[in-house]
Amino acid sequence: MFKEEDQIYEGKAKKVYKTENENEVIIFYKDDATAFNNIKKGSIQNKGILNSKITTIIFNLLKENGIETHFIKTIDERSQLCKKVTIIPLEVIVRNTLAGSTAKLLGIEEGLVLDTPIFEISYKKDELKDPLINDYHAISLKIATREELDNIYAQTKKINEVLKKFFDKANIDLIDFKIEFGKDSNGKIILADEISPDCARLWDKDTKKKLDKDRFRRDLGEIEDAYIEVLSRIEKL
Ligand code: C5P
């Protein structure tokens, strides 16, 4: 279906291929895993398959809830046909419970449940380790306009509400997650990239067991099993 010479981009976890349609691409999910900005490298068996399946379930759920995404259809277990977008170089992070970098930054123990979620943006620049910025940086540096940020935050709020409820039904707490947006051929801002245990913290509600990439980052073992657990719980919903 797609050839190596058609590859237009290779990221840390995915490859992108062009298609005969200039407005569509094929996204291939790899098993490669990186953490701490490429300092830790490895591979999680079948991660590409699991993340492609998890993202597909979530993007279909979001579509049913009126959120447009780049996802068009599944091609095979590791590949998806998606709308071609120009990625806005922002990582949009939502925190429902304090964990990870912000817990560390503020010297607060992981696990503080937030009544009001924290929205953060960071500038997608690997060599600078994706620095945390605010709206003023984004606007002044022309990364996004005020209107575009408002649009992104409104979509992000809705995505968080839908996903929190969804994972709750799977007995999983959605601790935090990172999403990316892109502009389609009409300039419309839509959700792109993926939503999977690679970019979300997911804790079992009862045991607080981590079912996400922190198992790789923190050498907790049973990484593939955790991703399988997430998929099997949400597949049943
Ligand atoms: O590391 P930090 O606490 O800032 O991560 C917040 C959330 O964003 C986590 O779910 C993490 O998996 C995700 N993230 C990501 N890619 C990054 C940074 C964070 O997917 N480059």
Coordinates of N, CA and C and ligand atoms in Angstrom, one line a residue:
M1 N 0.8 -1.2 0.0 CA 0.0 0.0 0.0 C 0.9 1.3 0.0
F2 N 2.0 1.3 0.8 CA 2.9 2.4 0.7 C 4.3 2.0 0.7
K3 N 5.1 2.8 0.0 CA 6.5 2.5 -0.2 C 7.5 3.3 0.5
E4 N 8.7 2.8 0.8 CA 9.6 3.6 1.6 C 10.0 4.9 1.0
E5 N 10.0 4.9 -0.4 CA 10.4 6.2 -1.0 C 9.3 7.3 -0.8
D6 N 8.1 6.8 -0.4 CA 7.0 7.8 -0.2 C 7.1 8.4 1.3
Q7 N 8.0 8.0 2.1 CA 8.1 8.5 3.4 C 8.5 10.0 3.4
I8 N 7.7 10.8 4.1 CA 8.0 12.2 4.1 C 8.4 12.7 5.5
Y9 N 8.3 11.9 6.5 CA 8.7 12.3 7.8 C 8.9 11.1 8.7
E10 N 9.8 11.1 9.6 CA 10.0 10.1 10.6 C 10.1 10.8 12.0
G11 N 9.2 10.5 12.9 CA 9.3 11.0 14.2 C 9.8 10.0 15.2
K12 N 9.7 10.2 16.5 CA 10.2 9.3 17.4 C 9.3 8.0 17.5
A13 N 8.0 8.2 17.3 CA 7.1 7.0 17.4 C 6.4 6.7 16.1
K14 N 6.5 7.6 15.1 CA 5.7 7.3 13.9 C 6.4 7.7 12.6
K15 N 5.9 7.1 11.5 CA 6.4 7.6 10.2 C 5.3 8.1 9.4
V16 N 5.5 9.0 8.5 CA 4.4 9.6 7.7 C 4.8 9.3 6.2
Y17 N 3.8 8.8 5.5 CA 4.0 8.6 4.1 C 3.0 9.4 3.3
K18 N 3.4 9.9 2.1 CA 2.5 10.6 1.2 C 1.6 9.5 0.5
T19 N 0.5 10.0 0.0 CA -0.4 9.1 -0.8 C -0.7 9.8 -2.1
E20 N -1.5 9.2 -3.0 CA -1.8 9.8 -4.3 C -2.6 11.0 -4.1
N21 N -3.3 11.1 -2.9 CA -4.1 12.3 -2.6 C -3.3 13.3 -1.8
E22 N -3.1 14.5 -2.4 CA -2.1 15.5 -1.7 C -2.7 15.9 -0.3
N23 N -4.0 15.7 -0.1 CA -4.5 16.1 1.2 C -4.6 15.0 2.3
E24 N -4.0 13.8 1.9 CA -4.1 12.7 2.8 C -2.7 12.1 3.0
V25 N -2.4 11.5 4.2 CA -1.1 10.8 4.5 C -1.4 9.5 5.2
I26 N -0.4 8.6 5.1 CA -0.5 7.4 5.9 C 0.4 7.6 7.1
I27 N -0.1 7.3 8.3 CA 0.7 7.3 9.5 C 0.9 5.9 10.0
F28 N 2.2 5.6 10.2 CA 2.6 4.3 10.6 C 3.2 4.3 12.0
Y29 N 2.6 3.5 12.9 CA 3.0 3.6 14.3 C 4.1 2.5 14.6
K30 N 5.3 3.1 15.1 CA 6.4 2.2 15.3 C 6.4 1.7 16.8
D31 N 7.3 0.7 17.1 CA 7.4 0.2 18.4 C 8.5 1.0 19.2
D32 N 9.2 1.9 18.6 CA 10.3 2.6 19.2 C 9.7 3.5 20.4
A33 N 10.4 3.5 21.5 CA 10.0 4.3 22.6 C 11.2 5.2 23.0
T34 N 10.9 6.5 23.3 CA 11.9 7.4 23.8 C 11.3 8.1 25.0
A35 N 12.2 8.6 25.8 CA 11.8 9.4 27.0 C 12.9 10.4 27.3
F36 N 12.5 11.4 28.1 CA 13.4 12.4 28.5 C 14.2 13.0 27.3
N37 N 13.4 13.4 26.3 CA 13.9 14.0 25.1 C 15.0 13.2 24.4
N38 N 14.7 11.9 24.2 CA 15.6 11.0 23.5 C 16.8 10.5 24.2
I39 N 16.9 10.8 25.5 CA 18.0 10.3 26.3 C 17.9 8.8 26.6
K40 N 16.6 8.4 26.9 CA 16.3 7.0 27.1 C 15.7 6.5 25.8
K41 N 16.2 5.5 25.2 CA 15.7 4.9 24.0 C 15.4 3.4 24.2
G42 N 14.4 2.9 23.6 CA 14.1 1.5 23.7 C 13.0 1.2 22.7
S43 N 12.4 0.0 23.0 CA 11.3 -0.4 22.1 C 10.3 -1.2 23.0
I44 N 9.1 -1.0 22.8 CA 8.0 -1.7 23.5 C 7.3 -2.6 22.5
Q45 N 7.4 -3.9 22.8 CA 6.8 -4.9 21.9 C 5.4 -4.6 21.5
N46 N 5.1 -4.5 20.3 CA 3.7 -4.3 19.8 C 3.1 -2.9 20.1
K47 N 3.9 -2.0 20.6 CA 3.4 -0.7 21.0 C 2.7 0.0 19.8
G48 N 3.3 -0.1 18.6 CA 2.7 0.6 17.5 C 1.3 0.1 17.2
I49 N 1.1 -1.2 17.3 CA -0.2 -1.8 17.1 C -1.2 -1.3 18.1
L50 N -0.7 -1.4 19.4 CA -1.6 -1.0 20.5 C -2.0 0.4 20.5
N51 N -1.0 1.3 20.2 CA -1.3 2.7 20.2 C -2.2 3.1 19.0
S52 N -2.0 2.5 17.9 CA -2.8 2.8 16.7 C -4.3 2.4 17.0
K53 N -4.4 1.2 17.7 CA -5.8 0.8 18.0 C -6.4 1.7 19.1
I54 N -5.6 2.0 20.1 CA -6.2 2.9 21.2 C -6.5 4.3 20.6
T55 N -5.7 4.8 19.8 CA -5.9 6.1 19.2 C -7.2 6.1 18.3
T56 N -7.3 5.0 17.6 CA -8.5 4.9 16.7 C -9.8 4.9 17.5
I57 N -9.8 4.1 18.6 CA -11.0 4.1 19.5 C -11.3 5.5 20.0
I58 N -10.2 6.2 20.4 CA -10.4 7.5 21.0 C -10.8 8.5 20.0
F59 N -10.2 8.5 18.8 CA -10.6 9.5 17.8 C -12.0 9.2 17.3
N60 N -12.4 8.0 17.2 CA -13.8 7.7 16.8 C -14.8 8.2 17.9
L61 N -14.4 8.0 19.1 CA -15.2 8.6 20.2 C -15.3 10.1 20.2
L62 N -14.2 10.7 19.9 CA -14.2 12.2 19.8 C -15.1 12.7 18.7
K63 N -15.0 12.0 17.5 CA -15.8 12.3 16.4 C -17.3 12.3 16.7
E64 N -17.7 11.2 17.4 CA -19.1 11.0 17.9 C -19.5 12.2 18.8
N65 N -18.5 12.8 19.4 CA -18.8 13.9 20.3 C -18.5 15.3 19.7
G66 N -18.4 15.3 18.4 CA -18.3 16.6 17.6 C -16.9 17.2 17.6
I67 N -15.9 16.4 17.9 CA -14.5 16.9 17.8 C -13.9 16.3 16.5
E68 N -13.5 17.2 15.6 CA -12.9 16.7 14.4 C -11.4 16.4 14.6
T69 N -11.0 15.3 14.0 CA -9.6 14.9 14.1 C -9.1 14.6 12.7
H70 N -7.8 14.3 12.6 CA -7.2 14.0 11.3 C -7.5 12.6 10.8
F71 N -8.0 11.7 11.7 CA -8.1 10.3 11.4 C -9.2 10.1 10.4
I72 N -8.9 9.3 9.3 CA -9.9 9.0 8.3 C -10.3 7.5 8.5
K73 N -9.3 6.6 8.3 CA -9.7 5.2 8.5 C -8.4 4.4 8.8
T74 N -8.7 3.2 9.3 CA -7.6 2.2 9.6 C -7.1 1.6 8.2
I75 N -5.8 1.4 8.1 CA -5.3 0.7 6.9 C -4.9 -0.7 7.2
D76 N -4.0 -0.8 8.2 CA -3.7 -2.1 8.8 C -3.5 -1.9 10.2
E77 N -3.0 -2.9 10.9 CA -3.0 -2.8 12.4 C -2.0 -1.7 12.9
R78 N -1.1 -1.3 12.0 CA -0.1 -0.2 12.4 C -0.3 1.1 11.7
S79 N -1.2 1.1 10.7 CA -1.3 2.3 9.8 C -2.7 2.9 9.7
Q80 N -2.7 4.2 9.6 CA -4.0 4.9 9.5 C -3.9 5.9 8.3
L81 N -5.0 6.0 7.6 CA -5.1 7.1 6.6 C -5.6 8.3 7.4
C82 N -4.9 9.4 7.2 CA -5.2 10.6 7.9 C -5.2 11.8 7.0
K83 N -6.0 12.8 7.4 CA -5.9 14.1 6.7 C -4.5 14.7 6.9
K84 N -3.9 15.3 5.8 CA -2.6 15.9 5.9 C -2.9 17.3 6.6
V85 N -2.1 17.5 7.7 CA -2.2 18.8 8.4 C -0.8 19.4 8.5
T86 N -0.8 20.7 8.7 CA 0.4 21.4 9.1 C 0.4 21.5 10.6
I87 N 1.3 20.8 11.3 CA 1.2 20.7 12.8 C 1.6 22.1 13.3
I88 N 0.7 22.6 14.3 CA 1.0 23.8 15.0 C 2.1 23.4 16.0
P89 N 3.3 24.1 16.1 CA 4.3 23.6 17.0 C 4.1 23.8 18.4
L90 N 3.0 23.3 18.9 CA 2.7 23.5 20.4 C 2.3 22.1 20.9
E91 N 2.8 21.8 22.1 CA 2.2 20.6 22.8 C 1.3 21.1 23.8
V92 N 0.0 20.7 23.7 CA -1.0 21.2 24.6 C -1.2 20.1 25.7
I93 N -0.9 20.5 26.9 CA -1.0 19.5 28.0 C -2.1 19.9 29.0
V94 N -2.9 18.9 29.3 CA -4.0 19.0 30.3 C -3.6 18.2 31.5
R95 N -3.8 18.8 32.7 CA -3.5 18.1 34.0 C -4.7 18.1 34.8
N96 N -5.3 16.9 35.1 CA -6.4 16.8 36.0 C -5.9 16.4 37.4
T97 N -4.8 15.7 37.5 CA -4.1 15.4 38.7 C -2.7 15.8 38.5
L98 N -2.1 16.3 39.6 CA -0.7 16.8 39.4 C 0.2 15.6 39.4
A99 N 1.1 15.5 38.4 CA 2.1 14.4 38.3 C 3.2 14.9 37.3
G100 N 4.2 14.1 37.2 CA 5.3 14.4 36.2 C 6.0 15.7 36.4
S101 N 6.2 16.4 35.3 CA 7.1 17.6 35.3 C 6.6 18.7 36.2
T102 N 5.2 18.9 36.2 CA 4.7 20.1 36.9 C 4.8 19.8 38.4
A103 N 4.5 18.5 38.8 CA 4.7 18.2 40.2 C 6.1 18.4 40.7
K104 N 7.1 18.1 39.8 CA 8.5 18.3 40.1 C 8.8 19.8 40.2
L105 N 8.3 20.5 39.2 CA 8.6 21.9 39.1 C 8.1 22.7 40.3
L106 N 7.0 22.3 40.8 CA 6.4 23.0 41.9 C 6.6 22.4 43.3
G107 N 7.4 21.3 43.3 CA 7.7 20.6 44.5 C 6.5 20.1 45.3
I108 N 5.5 19.6 44.5 CA 4.3 19.0 45.1 C 4.3 17.5 44.8
E109 N 3.9 16.7 45.7 CA 3.8 15.3 45.6 C 2.9 14.9 44.4
E110 N 3.2 13.9 43.7 CA 2.3 13.4 42.6 C 1.0 12.9 43.2
G111 N -0.1 13.2 42.5 CA -1.4 12.6 43.0 C -2.4 13.7 43.5
L112 N -2.0 15.0 43.5 CA -2.9 16.0 44.0 C -4.0 16.2 42.9
V113 N -5.3 15.9 43.3 CA -6.4 16.0 42.4 C -6.7 17.5 42.2
L114 N -6.8 18.0 41.0 CA -7.1 19.4 40.8 C -8.6 19.6 40.5
D115 N -9.2 20.5 41.2 CA -10.6 20.8 40.9 C -10.7 21.5 39.6
T116 N -9.8 22.3 39.3 CA -9.8 23.0 37.9 C -8.5 22.4 37.2
P117 N -8.7 21.9 36.0 CA -7.6 21.3 35.3 C -6.6 22.4 34.9
I118 N -5.3 22.1 34.9 CA -4.3 23.0 34.4 C -4.1 22.7 32.9
F119 N -4.1 23.8 32.1 CA -3.8 23.7 30.7 C -2.4 24.4 30.5
E120 N -1.5 23.7 29.8 CA -0.2 24.2 29.6 C 0.1 24.1 28.1
I121 N 1.0 25.0 27.6 CA 1.5 24.8 26.3 C 3.0 24.8 26.3
S122 N 3.6 23.9 25.5 CA 5.0 24.0 25.3 C 5.4 24.1 23.9
Y123 N 6.5 24.7 23.6 CA 6.9 24.9 22.2 C 7.6 23.7 21.7
K124 N 7.1 23.1 20.6 CA 7.7 21.9 20.1 C 9.0 22.1 19.5
K125 N 10.1 21.9 20.2 CA 11.4 22.1 19.7 C 12.3 21.1 20.5
D126 N 12.6 20.0 19.9 CA 13.3 18.9 20.6 C 14.6 19.4 21.2
E127 N 15.4 20.2 20.4 CA 16.7 20.5 20.8 C 16.7 21.4 22.1
L128 N 15.5 22.0 22.3 CA 15.4 22.8 23.6 C 14.5 22.1 24.6
K129 N 14.2 20.8 24.3 CA 13.4 20.0 25.2 C 12.0 20.5 25.4
D130 N 11.4 21.0 24.3 CA 10.0 21.5 24.3 C 9.7 22.4 25.5
P131 N 10.3 23.6 25.5 CA 10.1 24.5 26.7 C 8.7 24.9 26.9
L132 N 8.4 25.0 28.2 CA 7.0 25.5 28.6 C 7.0 27.0 28.3
I133 N 5.9 27.4 27.6 CA 5.7 28.8 27.3 C 4.3 29.2 27.7
N134 N 3.9 30.5 27.5 CA 2.5 30.8 27.8 C 1.9 31.5 26.6
D135 N 0.7 31.9 26.7 CA 0.0 32.5 25.5 C 0.7 33.7 24.9
Y136 N 1.3 34.5 25.8 CA 2.0 35.7 25.3 C 3.2 35.3 24.4
H137 N 3.9 34.3 24.8 CA 5.0 33.8 23.9 C 4.5 33.3 22.6
A138 N 3.4 32.5 22.7 CA 2.9 31.9 21.4 C 2.4 33.0 20.5
I139 N 1.7 34.0 21.0 CA 1.2 35.1 20.2 C 2.3 36.0 19.7
S140 N 3.2 36.4 20.6 CA 4.2 37.4 20.2 C 5.2 36.7 19.2
L141 N 5.4 35.4 19.3 CA 6.4 34.7 18.4 C 5.6 34.2 17.2
K142 N 4.4 34.6 17.1 CA 3.5 34.2 15.9 C 3.4 32.7 15.7
I143 N 3.4 31.9 16.8 CA 3.2 30.5 16.8 C 1.7 30.2 16.6
A144 N 0.9 31.1 17.2 CA -0.6 31.0 17.0 C -1.2 32.4 17.4
T145 N -2.3 32.7 16.8 CA -3.0 33.9 17.2 C -3.8 33.7 18.4
R146 N -4.3 34.8 19.0 CA -5.3 34.7 20.2 C -6.5 33.9 19.8
E147 N -7.0 34.1 18.6 CA -8.2 33.4 18.2 C -7.9 31.9 18.0
E148 N -6.7 31.6 17.5 CA -6.4 30.2 17.3 C -6.2 29.5 18.7
L149 N -5.6 30.2 19.6 CA -5.4 29.6 21.0 C -6.7 29.4 21.6
D150 N -7.6 30.4 21.5 CA -9.0 30.2 22.1 C -9.7 29.0 21.5
N151 N -9.5 28.8 20.2 CA -10.1 27.6 19.5 C -9.5 26.4 20.0
I152 N -8.2 26.4 20.2 CA -7.4 25.2 20.7 C -7.9 24.9 22.1
Y153 N -8.0 25.9 23.0 CA -8.3 25.6 24.4 C -9.8 25.1 24.5
A154 N -10.7 25.7 23.6 CA -12.1 25.2 23.6 C -12.2 23.8 23.2
Q155 N -11.4 23.4 22.2 CA -11.4 22.0 21.8 C -10.8 21.1 22.9
T156 N -9.7 21.6 23.5 CA -9.0 20.8 24.5 C -9.9 20.6 25.7
K157 N -10.7 21.6 26.1 CA -11.6 21.5 27.2 C -12.6 20.3 27.0
K158 N -13.2 20.4 25.7 CA -14.2 19.4 25.4 C -13.5 18.0 25.3
I159 N -12.4 17.9 24.7 CA -11.6 16.6 24.7 C -11.4 16.0 26.1
N160 N -11.0 16.9 27.0 CA -10.7 16.5 28.3 C -12.0 15.9 29.0
E161 N -13.1 16.6 28.8 CA -14.4 16.2 29.4 C -14.8 14.9 28.9
V162 N -14.7 14.7 27.5 CA -15.1 13.4 26.9 C -14.2 12.3 27.4
L163 N -12.9 12.5 27.4 CA -12.0 11.5 27.7 C -12.0 11.1 29.2
K164 N -12.2 12.1 30.1 CA -12.3 11.8 31.5 C -13.4 10.8 31.8
K165 N -14.6 11.2 31.2 CA -15.8 10.3 31.4 C -15.6 8.9 30.8
F166 N -15.0 8.9 29.7 CA -14.7 7.6 29.0 C -13.8 6.7 29.8
F167 N -12.7 7.2 30.2 CA -11.7 6.4 31.0 C -12.3 6.0 32.3
D168 N -13.1 6.9 32.9 CA -13.7 6.6 34.2 C -14.5 5.3 34.1
K169 N -15.2 5.2 32.9 CA -16.0 4.0 32.7 C -15.1 2.7 32.6
A170 N -13.9 2.9 32.3 CA -12.9 1.8 32.2 C -12.1 1.6 33.5
N171 N -12.6 2.3 34.5 CA -12.0 2.3 35.9 C -10.5 2.9 35.8
I172 N -10.4 3.9 35.0 CA -9.1 4.5 34.8 C -9.2 6.0 35.1
D173 N -8.2 6.5 35.9 CA -8.2 8.0 36.1 C -7.3 8.6 35.0
L174 N -7.9 9.6 34.3 CA -7.1 10.3 33.3 C -6.3 11.4 34.0
I175 N -5.1 11.1 34.3 CA -4.2 12.0 35.2 C -3.8 13.3 34.4
D176 N -3.2 13.0 33.2 CA -2.9 14.2 32.3 C -2.7 13.6 30.9
F177 N -2.6 14.5 29.9 CA -2.3 14.1 28.6 C -1.8 15.2 27.7
K178 N -1.1 14.9 26.6 CA -0.6 15.9 25.7 C -1.3 15.6 24.3
I179 N -1.7 16.7 23.7 CA -2.3 16.6 22.4 C -1.6 17.6 21.5
E180 N -1.8 17.4 20.2 CA -1.3 18.3 19.2 C -2.4 18.6 18.2
F181 N -2.3 19.8 17.7 CA -3.3 20.3 16.7 C -2.6 20.6 15.4
G182 N -3.3 20.5 14.3 CA -2.8 20.9 13.0 C -3.8 21.7 12.2
K183 N -3.3 22.3 11.1 CA -4.3 23.0 10.2 C -4.4 22.1 8.9
D184 N -5.7 21.9 8.6 CA -6.0 21.1 7.4 C -5.8 22.0 6.1
S185 N -6.1 21.4 5.0 CA -5.9 22.2 3.7 C -6.8 23.4 3.6
N186 N -7.9 23.5 4.5 CA -8.7 24.7 4.5 C -8.3 25.6 5.6
G187 N -7.3 25.3 6.3 CA -6.8 26.2 7.4 C -7.6 25.9 8.7
K188 N -8.4 24.9 8.7 CA -9.2 24.6 9.9 C -8.3 23.8 10.9
I189 N -8.4 24.2 12.2 CA -7.6 23.6 13.2 C -8.3 22.4 13.8
I190 N -7.6 21.2 13.6 CA -8.2 19.9 14.0 C -7.1 19.2 14.8
L191 N -7.7 18.3 15.6 CA -6.8 17.4 16.5 C -6.0 16.5 15.6
A192 N -4.7 16.4 15.9 CA -3.9 15.5 15.0 C -3.1 14.5 16.0
D193 N -2.0 14.0 15.5 CA -1.1 13.1 16.2 C -1.9 11.9 16.8
E194 N -1.7 11.6 18.1 CA -2.3 10.4 18.7 C -2.8 10.7 20.1
I195 N -3.6 9.8 20.6 CA -3.9 9.9 22.1 C -3.8 8.4 22.5
S196 N -2.8 8.2 23.3 CA -2.4 6.8 23.7 C -1.7 6.8 25.0
P197 N -1.4 5.6 25.6 CA -0.6 5.6 26.9 C 0.8 6.2 26.7
D198 N 1.2 6.5 25.5 CA 2.5 7.2 25.3 C 2.4 8.6 25.7
C199 N 1.2 9.2 25.6 CA 1.2 10.7 25.8 C 0.1 11.0 26.8
A200 N -0.4 10.0 27.5 CA -1.3 10.3 28.6 C -0.9 9.5 29.8
R201 N -1.1 10.0 31.0 CA -0.9 9.2 32.2 C -2.3 8.7 32.6
L202 N -2.3 7.3 32.8 CA -3.5 6.6 33.0 C -3.3 5.7 34.3
W203 N -4.1 6.0 35.3 CA -3.9 5.2 36.6 C -5.1 4.4 36.8
D204 N -4.9 3.1 37.2 CA -6.1 2.3 37.7 C -6.7 3.1 38.9
K205 N -8.1 3.2 38.8 CA -8.8 4.0 39.8 C -8.6 3.4 41.3
D206 N -8.6 2.0 41.3 CA -8.5 1.4 42.7 C -7.1 1.2 43.2
T207 N -6.2 0.7 42.3 CA -4.9 0.4 42.8 C -3.9 1.5 42.5
K208 N -4.3 2.5 41.7 CA -3.4 3.6 41.3 C -2.2 3.1 40.4
K209 N -2.3 1.8 39.9 CA -1.2 1.3 39.1 C -1.1 2.1 37.8
K210 N 0.1 2.4 37.4 CA 0.3 3.2 36.2 C 0.2 2.3 35.0
L211 N -0.7 2.8 34.1 CA -1.0 2.0 32.9 C -0.5 2.8 31.6
D212 N 0.7 3.3 31.7 CA 1.1 4.3 30.6 C 2.7 4.3 30.5
K213 N 3.2 5.2 29.7 CA 4.6 5.2 29.4 C 5.5 5.5 30.6
D214 N 4.9 5.9 31.7 CA 5.8 6.1 32.9 C 6.4 4.7 33.3
R215 N 5.8 3.6 32.9 CA 6.3 2.3 33.2 C 7.7 2.1 32.5
F216 N 7.8 2.7 31.3 CA 9.0 2.7 30.5 C 10.0 3.8 31.1
R217 N 9.5 5.0 31.3 CA 10.3 6.1 31.8 C 11.0 5.7 33.1
R218 N 10.2 5.1 34.0 CA 10.7 4.8 35.4 C 11.1 3.4 35.6
D219 N 11.3 2.6 34.5 CA 11.7 1.2 34.6 C 10.8 0.4 35.6
L220 N 9.5 0.5 35.4 CA 8.6 -0.2 36.3 C 8.2 -1.6 35.8
G221 N 8.6 -1.9 34.5 CA 8.3 -3.3 34.0 C 6.9 -3.4 33.5
E222 N 6.6 -4.6 33.0 CA 5.2 -4.9 32.5 C 4.6 -3.7 31.6
I223 N 5.5 -3.2 30.7 CA 5.0 -2.1 29.9 C 4.0 -2.5 28.9
E224 N 4.3 -3.5 28.1 CA 3.4 -4.0 27.1 C 2.0 -4.4 27.7
D225 N 2.1 -5.1 28.8 CA 0.9 -5.6 29.5 C 0.0 -4.4 29.9
A226 N 0.6 -3.3 30.3 CA -0.2 -2.1 30.7 C -0.9 -1.5 29.5
Y227 N -0.2 -1.4 28.4 CA -0.9 -0.9 27.1 C -2.0 -1.9 26.7
I228 N -1.7 -3.2 26.8 CA -2.8 -4.2 26.5 C -4.0 -4.0 27.4
E229 N -3.7 -3.8 28.7 CA -4.8 -3.6 29.7 C -5.7 -2.4 29.3
V230 N -5.0 -1.3 28.9 CA -5.8 -0.1 28.5 C -6.7 -0.5 27.3
L231 N -6.1 -1.1 26.3 CA -6.9 -1.4 25.1 C -8.0 -2.3 25.5
S232 N -7.7 -3.4 26.2 CA -8.8 -4.3 26.5 C -9.9 -3.7 27.3
R233 N -9.6 -2.8 28.2 CA -10.7 -2.1 29.0 C -11.5 -1.2 28.1
I234 N -10.9 -0.4 27.2 CA -11.7 0.5 26.4 C -12.4 -0.1 25.2
E235 N -11.8 -1.3 24.8 CA -12.5 -2.0 23.7 C -13.9 -2.5 24.1
K236 N -14.0 -2.7 25.4 CA -15.3 -3.3 25.9 C -16.4 -2.3 26.1
L237 N -16.0 -1.0 26.0 CA -17.0 0.1 26.4 C -18.0 0.3 25.2
Ligands
C5P1 O1 6.3 15.1 31.6 P1 5.0 15.9 31.8 O2 4.5 15.7 33.2 O3 5.1 17.3 31.4 O4 3.9 15.2 30.9 C1 2.6 15.6 30.9 C2 1.8 14.7 30.0 O5 2.2 14.9 28.6 C3 2.1 13.2 30.2 O6 0.9 12.4 30.0 C4 3.1 12.9 29.1 O7 3.0 11.5 28.7 C5 2.7 13.8 28.0 N1 3.9 14.3 27.2 C6 4.1 13.8 25.9 N2 5.1 14.3 25.2 C7 6.0 15.2 25.7 C8 5.8 15.7 27.0 C9 4.7 15.2 27.7 O8 3.3 13.0 25.4 N3 7.0 15.7 24.9

